Short mmCIF file of C-alpha atoms in Angstrom, two decimals:
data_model
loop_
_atom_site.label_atom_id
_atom_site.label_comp_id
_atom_site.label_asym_id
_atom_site.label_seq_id
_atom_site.Cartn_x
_atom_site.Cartn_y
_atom_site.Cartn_z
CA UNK A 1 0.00 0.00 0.00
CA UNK A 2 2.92 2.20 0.59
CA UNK A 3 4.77 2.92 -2.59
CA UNK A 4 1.05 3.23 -3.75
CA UNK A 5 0.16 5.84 -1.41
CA UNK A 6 2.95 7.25 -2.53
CA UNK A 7 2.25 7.35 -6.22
CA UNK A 8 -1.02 9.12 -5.66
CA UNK A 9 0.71 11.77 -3.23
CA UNK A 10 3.18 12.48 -6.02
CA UNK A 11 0.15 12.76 -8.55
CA UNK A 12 -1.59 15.30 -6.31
CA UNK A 13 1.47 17.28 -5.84
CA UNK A 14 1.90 17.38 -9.72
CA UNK A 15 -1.87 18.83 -10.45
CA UNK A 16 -2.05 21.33 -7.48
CA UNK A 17 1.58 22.60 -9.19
CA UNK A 18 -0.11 23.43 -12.58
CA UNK A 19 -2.88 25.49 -10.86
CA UNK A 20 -2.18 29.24 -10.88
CA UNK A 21 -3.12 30.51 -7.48
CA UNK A 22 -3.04 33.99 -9.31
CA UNK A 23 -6.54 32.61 -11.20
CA UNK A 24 -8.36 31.90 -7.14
CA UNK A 25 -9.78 33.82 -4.78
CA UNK A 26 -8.71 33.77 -0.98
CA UNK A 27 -10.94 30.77 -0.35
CA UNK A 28 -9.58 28.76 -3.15
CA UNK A 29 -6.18 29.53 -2.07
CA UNK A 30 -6.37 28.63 1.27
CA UNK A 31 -8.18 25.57 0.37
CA UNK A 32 -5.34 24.68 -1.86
CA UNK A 33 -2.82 25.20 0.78
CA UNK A 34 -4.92 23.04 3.38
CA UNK A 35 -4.86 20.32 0.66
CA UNK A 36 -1.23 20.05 -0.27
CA UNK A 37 -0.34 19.93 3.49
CA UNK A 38 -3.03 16.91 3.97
CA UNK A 39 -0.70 15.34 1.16
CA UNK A 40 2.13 16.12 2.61
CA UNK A 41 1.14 15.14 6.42
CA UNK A 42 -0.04 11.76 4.17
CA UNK A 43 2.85 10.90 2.79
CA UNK A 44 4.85 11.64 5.52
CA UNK A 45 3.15 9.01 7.68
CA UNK A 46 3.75 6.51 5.18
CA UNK A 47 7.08 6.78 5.37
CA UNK A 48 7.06 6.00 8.82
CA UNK A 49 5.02 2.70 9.11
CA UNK A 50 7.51 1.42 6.51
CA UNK A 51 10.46 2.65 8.62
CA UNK A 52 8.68 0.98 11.46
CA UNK A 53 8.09 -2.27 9.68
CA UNK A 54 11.81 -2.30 8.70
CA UNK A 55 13.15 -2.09 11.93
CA UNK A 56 11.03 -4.72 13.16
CA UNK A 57 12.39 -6.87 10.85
CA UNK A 58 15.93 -6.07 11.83
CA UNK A 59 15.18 -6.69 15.45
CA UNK A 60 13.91 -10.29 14.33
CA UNK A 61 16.51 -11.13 12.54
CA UNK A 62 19.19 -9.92 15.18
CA UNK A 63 17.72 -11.51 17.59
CA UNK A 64 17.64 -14.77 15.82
CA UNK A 65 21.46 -13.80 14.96
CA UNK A 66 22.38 -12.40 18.62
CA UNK A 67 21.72 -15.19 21.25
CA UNK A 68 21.68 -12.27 23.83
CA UNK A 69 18.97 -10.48 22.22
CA UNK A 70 16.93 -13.24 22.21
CA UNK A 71 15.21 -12.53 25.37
CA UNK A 72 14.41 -8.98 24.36
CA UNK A 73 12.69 -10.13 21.13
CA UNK A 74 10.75 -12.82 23.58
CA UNK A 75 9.84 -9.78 26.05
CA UNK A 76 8.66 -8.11 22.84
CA UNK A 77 6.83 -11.02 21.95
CA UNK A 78 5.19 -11.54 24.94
CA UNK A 79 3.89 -8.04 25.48
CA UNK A 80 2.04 -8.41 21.89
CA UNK A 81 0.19 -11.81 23.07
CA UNK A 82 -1.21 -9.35 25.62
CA UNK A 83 -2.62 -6.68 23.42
CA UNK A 84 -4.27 -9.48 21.62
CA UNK A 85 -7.95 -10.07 22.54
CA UNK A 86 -8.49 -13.20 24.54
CA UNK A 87 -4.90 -13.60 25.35
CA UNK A 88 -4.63 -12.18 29.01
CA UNK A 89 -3.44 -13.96 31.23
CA UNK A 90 -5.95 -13.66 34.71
CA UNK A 91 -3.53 -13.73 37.74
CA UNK A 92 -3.79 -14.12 40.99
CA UNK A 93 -1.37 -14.00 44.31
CA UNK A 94 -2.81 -14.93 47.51
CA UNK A 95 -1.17 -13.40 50.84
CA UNK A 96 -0.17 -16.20 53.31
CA UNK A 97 -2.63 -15.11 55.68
CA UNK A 98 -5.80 -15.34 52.86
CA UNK A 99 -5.30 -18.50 51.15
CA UNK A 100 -7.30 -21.74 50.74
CA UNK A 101 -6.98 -25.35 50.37
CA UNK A 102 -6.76 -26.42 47.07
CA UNK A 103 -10.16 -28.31 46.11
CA UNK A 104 -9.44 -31.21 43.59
CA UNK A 105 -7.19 -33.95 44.32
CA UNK A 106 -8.95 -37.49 43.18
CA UNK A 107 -6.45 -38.26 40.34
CA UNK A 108 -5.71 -41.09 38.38
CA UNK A 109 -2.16 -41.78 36.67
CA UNK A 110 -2.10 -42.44 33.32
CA UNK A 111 -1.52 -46.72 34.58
CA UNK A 112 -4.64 -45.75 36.34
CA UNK A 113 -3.06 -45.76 39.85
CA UNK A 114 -4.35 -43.27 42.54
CA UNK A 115 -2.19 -40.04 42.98
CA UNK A 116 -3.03 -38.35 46.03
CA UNK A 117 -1.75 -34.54 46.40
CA UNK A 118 -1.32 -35.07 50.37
CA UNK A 119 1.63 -37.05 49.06
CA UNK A 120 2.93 -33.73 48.03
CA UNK A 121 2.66 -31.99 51.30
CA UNK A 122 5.61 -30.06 52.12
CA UNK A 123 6.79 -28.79 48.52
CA UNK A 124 5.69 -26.34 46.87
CA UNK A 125 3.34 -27.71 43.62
CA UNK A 126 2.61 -26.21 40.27
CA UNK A 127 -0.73 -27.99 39.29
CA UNK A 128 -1.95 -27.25 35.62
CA UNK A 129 -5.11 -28.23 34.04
CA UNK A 130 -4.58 -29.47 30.15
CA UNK A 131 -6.02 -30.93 27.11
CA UNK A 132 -4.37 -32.74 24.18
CA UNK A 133 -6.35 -30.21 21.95
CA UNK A 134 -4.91 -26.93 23.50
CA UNK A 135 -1.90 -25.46 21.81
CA UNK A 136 -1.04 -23.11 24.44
CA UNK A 137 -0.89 -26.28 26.95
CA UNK A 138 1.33 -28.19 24.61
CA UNK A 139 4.06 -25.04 24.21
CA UNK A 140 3.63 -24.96 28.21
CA UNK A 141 5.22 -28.34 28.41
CA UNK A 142 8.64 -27.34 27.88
CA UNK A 143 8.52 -24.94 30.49
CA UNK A 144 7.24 -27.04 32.88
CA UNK A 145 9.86 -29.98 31.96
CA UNK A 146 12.37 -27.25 32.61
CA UNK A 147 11.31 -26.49 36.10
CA UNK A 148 10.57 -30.14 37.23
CA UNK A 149 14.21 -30.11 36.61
CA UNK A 150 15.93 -26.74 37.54
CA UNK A 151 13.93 -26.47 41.13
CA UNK A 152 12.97 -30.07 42.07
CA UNK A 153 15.77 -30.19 44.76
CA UNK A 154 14.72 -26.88 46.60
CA UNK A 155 11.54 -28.67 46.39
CA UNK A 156 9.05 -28.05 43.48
CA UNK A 157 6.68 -30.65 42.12
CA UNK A 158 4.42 -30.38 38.85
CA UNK A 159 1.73 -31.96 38.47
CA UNK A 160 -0.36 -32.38 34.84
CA UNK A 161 -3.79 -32.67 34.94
CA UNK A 162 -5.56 -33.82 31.55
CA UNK A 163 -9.11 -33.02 31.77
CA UNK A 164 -9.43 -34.58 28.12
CA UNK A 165 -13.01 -36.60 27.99
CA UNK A 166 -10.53 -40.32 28.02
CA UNK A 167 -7.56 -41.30 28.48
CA UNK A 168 -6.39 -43.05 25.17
CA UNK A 169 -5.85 -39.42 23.45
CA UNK A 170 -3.45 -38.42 26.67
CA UNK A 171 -1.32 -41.57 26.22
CA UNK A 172 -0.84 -40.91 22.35
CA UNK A 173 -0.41 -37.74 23.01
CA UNK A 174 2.48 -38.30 25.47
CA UNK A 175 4.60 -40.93 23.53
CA UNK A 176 5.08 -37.75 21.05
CA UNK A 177 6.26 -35.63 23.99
CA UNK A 178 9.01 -35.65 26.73
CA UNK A 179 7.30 -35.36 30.25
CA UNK A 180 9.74 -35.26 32.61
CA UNK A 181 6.45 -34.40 35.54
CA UNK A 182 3.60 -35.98 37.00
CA UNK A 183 0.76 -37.09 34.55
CA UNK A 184 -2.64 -37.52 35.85
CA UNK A 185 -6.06 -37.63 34.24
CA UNK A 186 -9.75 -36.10 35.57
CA UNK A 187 -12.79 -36.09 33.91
CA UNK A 188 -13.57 -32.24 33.46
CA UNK A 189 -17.06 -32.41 34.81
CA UNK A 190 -15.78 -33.52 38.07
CA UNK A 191 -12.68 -30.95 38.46
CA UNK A 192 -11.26 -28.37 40.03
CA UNK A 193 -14.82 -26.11 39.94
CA UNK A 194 -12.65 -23.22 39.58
CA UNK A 195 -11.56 -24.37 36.59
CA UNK A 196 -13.41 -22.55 33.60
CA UNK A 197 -11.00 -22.39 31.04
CA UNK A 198 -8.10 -24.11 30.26
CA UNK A 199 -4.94 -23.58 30.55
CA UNK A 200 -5.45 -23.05 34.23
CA UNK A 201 -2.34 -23.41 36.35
CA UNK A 202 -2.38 -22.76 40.16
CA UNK A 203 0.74 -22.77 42.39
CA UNK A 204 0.49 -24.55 46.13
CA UNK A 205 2.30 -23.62 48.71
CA UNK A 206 3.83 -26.24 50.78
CA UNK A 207 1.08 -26.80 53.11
CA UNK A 208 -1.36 -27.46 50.41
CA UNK A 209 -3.07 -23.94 50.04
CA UNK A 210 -3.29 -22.23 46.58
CA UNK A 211 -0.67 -19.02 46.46
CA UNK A 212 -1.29 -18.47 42.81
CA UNK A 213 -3.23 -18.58 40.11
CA UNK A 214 -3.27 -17.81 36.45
CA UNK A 215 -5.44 -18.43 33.82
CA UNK A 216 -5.28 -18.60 29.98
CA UNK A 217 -2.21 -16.91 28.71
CA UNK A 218 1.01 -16.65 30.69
CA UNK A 219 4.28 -16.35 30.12
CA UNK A 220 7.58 -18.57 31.74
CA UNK A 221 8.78 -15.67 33.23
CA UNK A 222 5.73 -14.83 35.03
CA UNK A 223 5.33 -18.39 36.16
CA UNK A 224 8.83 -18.69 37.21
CA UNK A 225 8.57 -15.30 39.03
CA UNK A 226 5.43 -17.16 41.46
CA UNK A 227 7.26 -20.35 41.98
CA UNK A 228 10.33 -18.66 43.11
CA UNK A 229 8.37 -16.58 45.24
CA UNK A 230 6.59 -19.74 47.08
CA UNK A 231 9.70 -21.80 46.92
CA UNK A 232 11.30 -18.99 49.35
CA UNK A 233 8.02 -18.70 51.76
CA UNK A 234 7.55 -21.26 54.94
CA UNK A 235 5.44 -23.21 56.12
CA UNK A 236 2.37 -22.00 58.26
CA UNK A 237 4.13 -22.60 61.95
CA UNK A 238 7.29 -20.80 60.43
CA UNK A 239 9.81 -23.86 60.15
CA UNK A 240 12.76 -23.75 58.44
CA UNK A 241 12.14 -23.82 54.03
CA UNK A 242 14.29 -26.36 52.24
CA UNK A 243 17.18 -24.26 50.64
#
């Protein structure tokens, strides 16, 4: 649209230089001077979306270039998800003193065994509700494969849950993935009840309560942010937090 935009603007410029303003009254004159600077002001703007779009496409291809301007293109990335309609993540922190148990632990591994979350009790555990179908979930997986590994030892646990209507989808779905955390299935009409949309991740503290919550759209970084945060609390009668 640009060098078209352009075209015309030239065009204008080339008619309105033919007129003789001698041949116009005041009005006509004025008129003519308001419409060259519309072309101008026209033009001018033109020029600047394209400048725009060409240093976006620098960025993007320094960053792919630059390994340490990778995370600035992500950051960049990130804060366009959230001027997209839909995309925003809902978030919510819980103070210590206003949090409560965590609702929904009748789980099933994917053998079928029982997983109980009281087993958990004492670390801190990211719980996020999935389905094979949602692409968000699946680009989630890496991120939470990467902190089942880097904080397990200061004492984080994640925990899957498919809500997928059966279970033979989640195991095909699985053998195509690396999941280096717990898998476990629920049927969704029997979940969480404050589970409306999915993703839906909520972060435990380590005596079972929920400390955070975010649904839809969220990025590692703001994910990693909460766990840290949790990881470094203690537990209700103020004993000592595994380091």
């Amino acid at each position: 649209m640009a060098p078209r935009d352009d075209g015309v603007a030239r065009w204008v410029e080339d008619r309105l230089a033919r007129l003789d303003p001698t041949d116009s009254t005041g009005d006509e004159r004025r008129g003519l001077a308001q419409l060259r600077q519309r072309s101008r002001q026209r033009s001018s703007r033109s020029r600047r979306w394209i400048v725009f779009a060409l240093a976006a496409v620098t960025v993007v291809v320094m960053a792919i270039a630059i390994p340490g301007l990778r995370g600035f293109a992500q950051a960049c990335g990130e804060f366009a998800m959230r001027t997209l309609p839909g995309t925003h993540s809902t978030q919510t922190y819980a103070q210590t003193q206003g949090r409560r148990p965590f609702a929904d632990d009748d789980w099933r591994d994917l053998s079928g065994h029982p997983i109980a979350l009281s087993a958990f009790r004492g670390k801190v555990v990211l719980v996020t509700y999935w389905t094979t179908t949602c692409q968000q979930c699946a680009s989630e997986m890496a991120w939470f494969n990467d902190f089942q590994r880097r904080y397990q030892e200061r004492g984080l646990e994640v925990i899957g849950v498919s809500v997928d209507s059966g279970i033979a989808a989640v195991k095909q779905f699985v053998t195509e993935r690396p999941i280096e955390y717990q898998l476990v299935h629920r049927d969704r009409a029997n979940a969480n009840p404050n589970v409306k949309s999915i993703p839906t991740t909520f972060i435990l503290d380590r005596d079972g309560r929920v400390a955070a919550r975010h649904v839809g759209y969220c990025s590692k970084r703001e994910l990693e942010t909460d766990i840290r945060t949790v990881l470094a609390e203690a537990f209700i009668d103020g004993s000592k937090r595994l380091q």
